[in-house]
Tab-separated table of C-alpha atoms and ligand atoms in Angstrom:
chain	number	residue	atom	x	y	z
A	1313	MET	CA	14.708	147.514	10.444
A	1314	ARG	CA	15.743	143.822	9.846
A	1315	ILE	CA	19.725	143.065	8.080
A	1316	ASP	CA	20.847	139.502	7.537
A	1317	ILE	CA	24.375	139.636	6.542
A	1318	LEU	CA	25.805	136.695	4.872
A	1319	THR	CA	29.391	136.135	5.259
A	1320	ILE	CA	32.622	133.544	5.699
A	1321	PHE	CA	33.870	135.915	8.357
A	1322	PRO	CA	31.166	136.632	11.196
A	1323	GLU	CA	33.461	137.448	13.058
A	1324	MET	CA	34.891	140.531	11.223
A	1325	PHE	CA	31.478	142.661	12.601
A	1326	SER	CA	32.021	142.397	16.503
A	1327	GLY	CA	34.253	144.972	16.087
A	1328	PRO	CA	32.299	147.690	14.361
A	1329	PHE	CA	28.642	146.622	15.175
A	1330	GLY	CA	29.712	146.043	19.025
A	1331	HIS	CA	30.433	149.988	19.580
A	1332	SER	CA	28.847	153.212	19.663
A	1333	ILE	CA	25.949	153.941	17.962
A	1334	VAL	CA	25.224	150.540	16.276
A	1335	LYS	CA	25.428	149.000	19.075
A	1336	ARG	CA	22.787	151.423	21.104
A	1337	ALA	CA	20.902	150.706	17.982
A	1338	VAL	CA	21.068	146.708	18.259
A	1339	ASP	CA	20.119	147.389	22.694
A	1340	LYS	CA	17.591	150.093	21.737
A	1341	GLY	CA	15.749	147.179	19.566
A	1342	LEU	CA	15.971	149.730	16.735
A	1343	VAL	CA	17.210	147.717	14.253
A	1344	ASN	CA	17.483	143.528	14.389
A	1345	ILE	CA	20.803	142.546	12.953
A	1346	HIS	CA	21.750	138.763	11.999
A	1347	LEU	CA	25.187	137.761	11.470
A	1348	HIS	CA	24.964	134.174	9.177
A	1349	ASN	CA	27.987	131.994	8.779
A	1350	ILE	CA	27.888	130.777	4.779
A	1351	ARG	CA	29.849	127.784	5.816
A	1352	ASP	CA	27.165	126.580	8.063
A	1353	TYR	CA	25.229	125.662	4.967
A	1354	ALA	CA	27.746	123.601	3.077
A	1355	THR	CA	26.527	120.038	2.403
A	1356	ASN	CA	29.575	118.872	0.858
A	1357	LYS	CA	32.247	116.604	2.844
A	1358	HIS	CA	34.789	119.400	3.600
A	1359	ARG	CA	32.144	122.212	3.989
A	1360	ARG	CA	33.387	123.788	1.145
A	1361	VAL	CA	31.882	127.235	0.185
A	1362	ASP	CA	34.222	127.882	-3.433
A	1363	ASP	CA	35.357	126.155	-6.047
A	1364	TYR	CA	37.837	126.240	-9.516
A	1365	PRO	CA	36.455	128.919	-11.862
A	1366	PHE	CA	35.330	127.081	-15.063
A	1367	GLY	CA	37.349	127.722	-17.900
A	1368	GLY	CA	40.509	128.217	-16.281
A	1369	GLY	CA	42.199	130.960	-14.690
A	1370	ALA	CA	43.149	132.483	-10.913
A	1371	GLY	CA	41.060	132.488	-7.705
A	1372	MET	CA	38.510	130.687	-6.706
A	1373	VAL	CA	34.513	131.386	-7.125
A	1374	MET	CA	31.481	131.138	-4.316
A	1375	MET	CA	29.674	128.293	-4.803
A	1376	ILE	CA	25.501	128.809	-5.544
A	1377	GLN	CA	24.256	125.871	-3.317
A	1378	PRO	CA	25.682	127.273	0.087
A	1379	VAL	CA	24.334	130.925	-0.516
A	1380	MET	CA	21.407	129.935	-1.727
A	1381	ASP	CA	20.331	127.382	0.768
A	1382	CYS	CA	20.924	130.232	3.649
A	1383	ILE	CA	18.674	132.758	1.469
A	1384	GLU	CA	16.359	130.333	1.017
A	1385	ALA	CA	15.809	129.510	4.933
A	1386	LEU	CA	15.741	133.076	5.312
A	1387	LYS	CA	12.808	134.348	2.795
A	1388	LYS	CA	10.903	131.006	3.982
A	1389	GLU	CA	10.380	133.304	7.389
A	1390	ARG	CA	9.602	137.089	5.520
A	1391	ASN	CA	9.897	138.870	2.524
A	1392	TYR	CA	12.811	140.257	1.924
A	1393	ASN	CA	12.736	144.188	0.359
A	1394	GLU	CA	16.435	143.575	-1.166
A	1395	ILE	CA	18.932	141.346	-1.361
A	1396	ILE	CA	22.101	143.345	-1.855
A	1397	PHE	CA	25.657	141.700	-3.088
A	1398	MET	CA	28.702	144.226	-1.874
A	1399	THR	CA	30.843	143.996	-4.764
A	1400	PRO	CA	33.484	146.505	-6.191
A	1401	ASP	CA	31.461	146.520	-9.789
A	1402	GLY	CA	28.262	147.347	-8.496
A	1403	GLU	CA	26.303	150.740	-7.915
A	1404	LEU	CA	28.646	153.359	-5.997
A	1405	PHE	CA	27.008	153.788	-2.487
A	1406	ASP	CA	26.265	157.161	-1.247
A	1407	GLN	CA	23.683	159.194	1.242
A	1408	PRO	CA	20.721	159.066	-1.243
A	1409	ILE	CA	21.300	155.015	-1.494
A	1410	ALA	CA	21.333	154.918	2.432
A	1411	ASN	CA	18.341	157.178	2.663
A	1412	GLN	CA	16.379	154.615	-0.031
A	1413	LEU	CA	17.986	151.227	1.963
A	1414	SER	CA	17.009	152.805	5.772
A	1415	ILE	CA	13.230	153.050	5.208
A	1416	LEU	CA	12.989	149.124	3.894
A	1417	GLU	CA	11.981	146.516	6.299
A	1418	ASN	CA	14.222	143.771	5.724
A	1419	ILE	CA	17.114	143.576	3.719
A	1420	ILE	CA	19.958	140.557	2.895
A	1421	ILE	CA	23.232	141.980	2.485
A	1422	LEU	CA	25.629	139.271	0.974
A	1423	CYS	CA	29.612	139.415	1.338
A	1424	GLY	CA	31.553	138.005	-1.730
A	1425	HIS	CA	34.748	137.206	-1.516
A	1426	TYR	CA	37.607	135.104	-3.470
A	1427	LYS	CA	37.453	136.049	-6.893
A	1428	GLY	CA	33.799	136.409	-6.832
A	1429	ILE	CA	30.794	134.512	-6.802
A	1430	ASP	CA	28.737	132.473	-9.410
A	1431	GLU	CA	27.164	134.977	-11.702
A	1432	ARG	CA	23.951	132.873	-11.690
A	1433	LEU	CA	23.357	134.414	-8.230
A	1434	ARG	CA	23.860	137.379	-9.387
A	1435	GLU	CA	21.364	136.924	-12.458
A	1436	HIS	CA	18.795	135.393	-10.502
A	1437	ILE	CA	18.853	136.451	-6.786
A	1438	ILE	CA	20.293	139.330	-6.059
A	1439	THR	CA	18.349	142.156	-6.287
A	1440	ARG	CA	20.997	145.080	-5.956
A	1441	GLU	CA	24.936	145.326	-6.244
A	1442	ILE	CA	26.832	147.755	-4.056
A	1443	SER	CA	30.201	149.128	-4.396
A	1444	ILE	CA	31.671	152.059	-1.602
A	1445	GLY	CA	34.269	153.134	-3.663
A	1446	ASP	CA	37.208	152.863	-6.531
A	1447	TYR	CA	39.355	150.594	-4.752
A	1448	VAL	CA	39.588	146.906	-3.916
A	1449	LEU	CA	38.990	145.668	-0.222
A	1450	SER	CA	39.950	141.536	0.333
A	1451	GLY	CA	36.160	141.026	1.046
A	1452	GLY	CA	32.603	142.375	1.125
A	1453	GLU	CA	32.930	142.520	5.118
A	1454	LEU	CA	34.261	145.744	5.639
A	1455	ALA	CA	31.701	147.581	2.534
A	1456	ALA	CA	29.056	145.694	4.369
A	1457	ALA	CA	29.768	147.193	7.955
A	1458	VAL	CA	30.300	150.438	6.317
A	1459	VAL	CA	26.658	150.299	4.827
A	1460	THR	CA	25.230	148.817	7.894
A	1461	ASP	CA	26.437	151.886	9.783
A	1462	SER	CA	25.168	154.602	7.921
A	1463	LEU	CA	21.581	152.907	7.480
A	1464	VAL	CA	21.731	152.708	11.045
A	1465	ARG	CA	22.153	156.119	12.233
A	1466	LEU	CA	19.415	157.157	9.692
A	1467	ILE	CA	16.758	155.006	11.445
A	1468	PRO	CA	14.177	157.062	13.347
A	1469	GLY	CA	15.172	157.411	17.299
A	1470	VAL	CA	18.726	155.878	16.646
A	1471	LEU	CA	20.484	159.481	17.126
A	1472	GLY	CA	19.311	162.061	19.765
A	1473	ASP	CA	17.705	165.506	18.278
A	1474	GLU	CA	21.791	166.870	19.268
A	1475	THR	CA	23.163	164.548	16.804
A	1476	SER	CA	20.304	164.201	14.332
A	1477	ALA	CA	21.380	162.757	11.065
A	1478	LEU	CA	19.897	166.148	8.905
A	1479	SER	CA	22.695	167.995	9.694
A	1480	ASP	CA	25.172	165.347	8.631
A	1481	SER	CA	27.665	165.963	5.648
A	1482	PHE	CA	26.070	165.466	1.934
A	1483	GLN	CA	22.592	165.106	3.480
A	1484	ASP	CA	21.775	168.559	2.172
A	1485	GLY	CA	24.130	167.916	-0.801
A	1486	LEU	CA	26.934	169.665	0.742
A	1487	LEU	CA	30.030	169.222	3.570
A	1488	SER	CA	29.536	169.945	7.026
A	1489	PRO	CA	30.641	173.776	8.344
A	1490	PRO	CA	33.603	173.561	10.950
A	1491	VAL	CA	33.158	172.782	14.913
A	1492	TYR	CA	34.826	173.821	17.853
A	1493	THR	CA	34.951	173.372	21.752
A	1494	ARG	CA	36.189	174.854	24.960
A	1495	PRO	CA	38.710	176.951	24.832
A	1496	ALA	CA	37.842	179.342	23.045
A	1497	ASP	CA	41.184	180.728	23.121
A	1498	TYR	CA	43.755	177.650	22.798
A	1499	ASN	CA	47.406	179.178	23.112
A	1500	GLY	CA	46.360	181.914	20.447
A	1501	TRP	CA	43.995	179.531	18.644
A	1502	LYS	CA	40.550	181.638	18.658
A	1503	VAL	CA	37.575	180.044	17.720
A	1504	PRO	CA	35.522	182.584	15.276
A	1505	ASP	CA	33.745	185.275	17.132
A	1506	VAL	CA	30.772	184.672	15.560
A	1507	LEU	CA	29.990	181.498	17.355
A	1508	LEU	CA	30.588	183.165	20.666
A	1509	SER	CA	28.077	186.016	20.170
A	1510	GLY	CA	25.250	184.059	21.189
A	1511	HIS	CA	23.296	185.602	17.890
A	1512	ASP	CA	21.355	182.308	16.807
A	1513	LEU	CA	20.662	183.573	12.912
A	1514	LYS	CA	24.109	184.968	12.763
A	1515	ILE	CA	25.394	181.517	13.355
A	1516	ALA	CA	22.905	179.675	11.227
A	1517	ASP	CA	24.257	181.922	8.503
A	1518	TRP	CA	27.789	181.553	8.966
A	1519	ARG	CA	27.689	178.008	9.016
A	1520	HIS	CA	25.669	177.789	5.707
A	1521	GLU	CA	28.498	179.969	4.362
A	1522	GLN	CA	31.054	177.906	5.349
A	1523	SER	CA	29.385	174.851	4.240
A	1524	LEU	CA	29.248	176.299	0.586
A	1525	LEU	CA	32.984	177.374	0.682
A	1526	ARG	CA	34.100	173.427	1.934
A	1527	THR	CA	31.638	172.306	-0.517
A	1528	ARG	CA	33.412	174.308	-3.420
A	1529	ASP	CA	36.961	173.913	-2.195
A	1530	ARG	CA	37.013	170.726	-1.828
A	1531	ARG	CA	34.204	168.932	-3.587
A	1532	PRO	CA	33.746	171.252	-6.758
A	1533	ASP	CA	31.535	168.102	-7.880
A	1534	LEU	CA	29.181	168.202	-5.369
A	1535	TYR	CA	29.020	172.166	-5.555
A	1536	GLN	CA	28.243	171.974	-8.968
A	1537	GLN	CA	24.916	170.266	-8.294
A	1538	GLN	CA	23.592	172.854	-5.866
A	1539	LYS	CA	20.394	174.201	-6.669
A	1540	PRO	CA	21.006	177.850	-7.364
A	1541	ASP	CA	20.488	179.898	-4.370
A	1542	ALA	CA	16.945	182.051	-4.168
A	1543	SER	CA	18.738	184.913	-2.564
A	1544	SER	CA	20.910	185.384	-5.424
A	1545	ASP	CA	17.949	185.090	-8.127
A	1546	ASN	CA	17.846	188.946	-8.066
A	1547	ASN	CA	21.498	189.394	-8.387
A	1548	PRO	CA	22.700	191.168	-11.268
B	1963	6GU	CL1	31.478	145.794	-2.044
B	1963	6GU	N1	33.718	144.821	-2.043
B	1963	6GU	C1	35.192	144.475	-2.124
B	1963	6GU	N2	35.644	143.280	-1.971
B	1963	6GU	N3	35.723	145.473	-2.708
B	1963	6GU	C2	35.129	146.612	-3.020
B	1963	6GU	C3	33.911	147.422	-2.425
B	1963	6GU	C4	33.110	145.931	-2.326
B	1963	6GU	N4	33.681	148.407	-2.122
B	1963	6GU	C5	34.665	148.665	-2.898
B	1963	6GU	N5	35.834	148.320	-2.842
């Protein structure tokens, strides 16, 4: 998978992409992440990428020209499956969207700033608009880093078997069960006996039950969407 990120702050990505799983995936060649500074494509004298809004009002608007020239240059080299614009009025990002995007070959992610981008970019060139939640960030960079991280960990080979993304919270519509490590007794704080039992089937049952309880208590909205459990079909 190749991800091209268009931003006026490429340095903001060195933290999130320079560590842990994303860095390992890049180093292993499982994903290619390219950062493009939109300002490098501005042709005007002061390399401006924003201008005043027609009709007046507060805030600046990201101009068409530098964004368009950057995207056109990329599209000359390869086809893109999606050109995504990060924006708080986009579709709410979730695990199913992450799964969809993670199987694509080439995507562009455009990070917005200022008051927004010229609407004509959204009409004519953007294919998908994504928000990461109902709150406002100063720009699309942090949101793009969140989306990229969630995609990269789904690419086959990025995670080992022991950390398989299949066991992540949300992957089956449920929250993950609690986990414990040594010591089994920390000054009287004990690990549930079943986890020390060595009984794999009982442990799997306990974890599933904990997932259900957690989801019911913390995310009733997700719990409601659960398919009825086959084992309770015959219950009165
Ligand atoms: Cl994608 N951008 C900005 N600026 N704010 C956000 C967002 C994106 N998603 C949630 N808030």
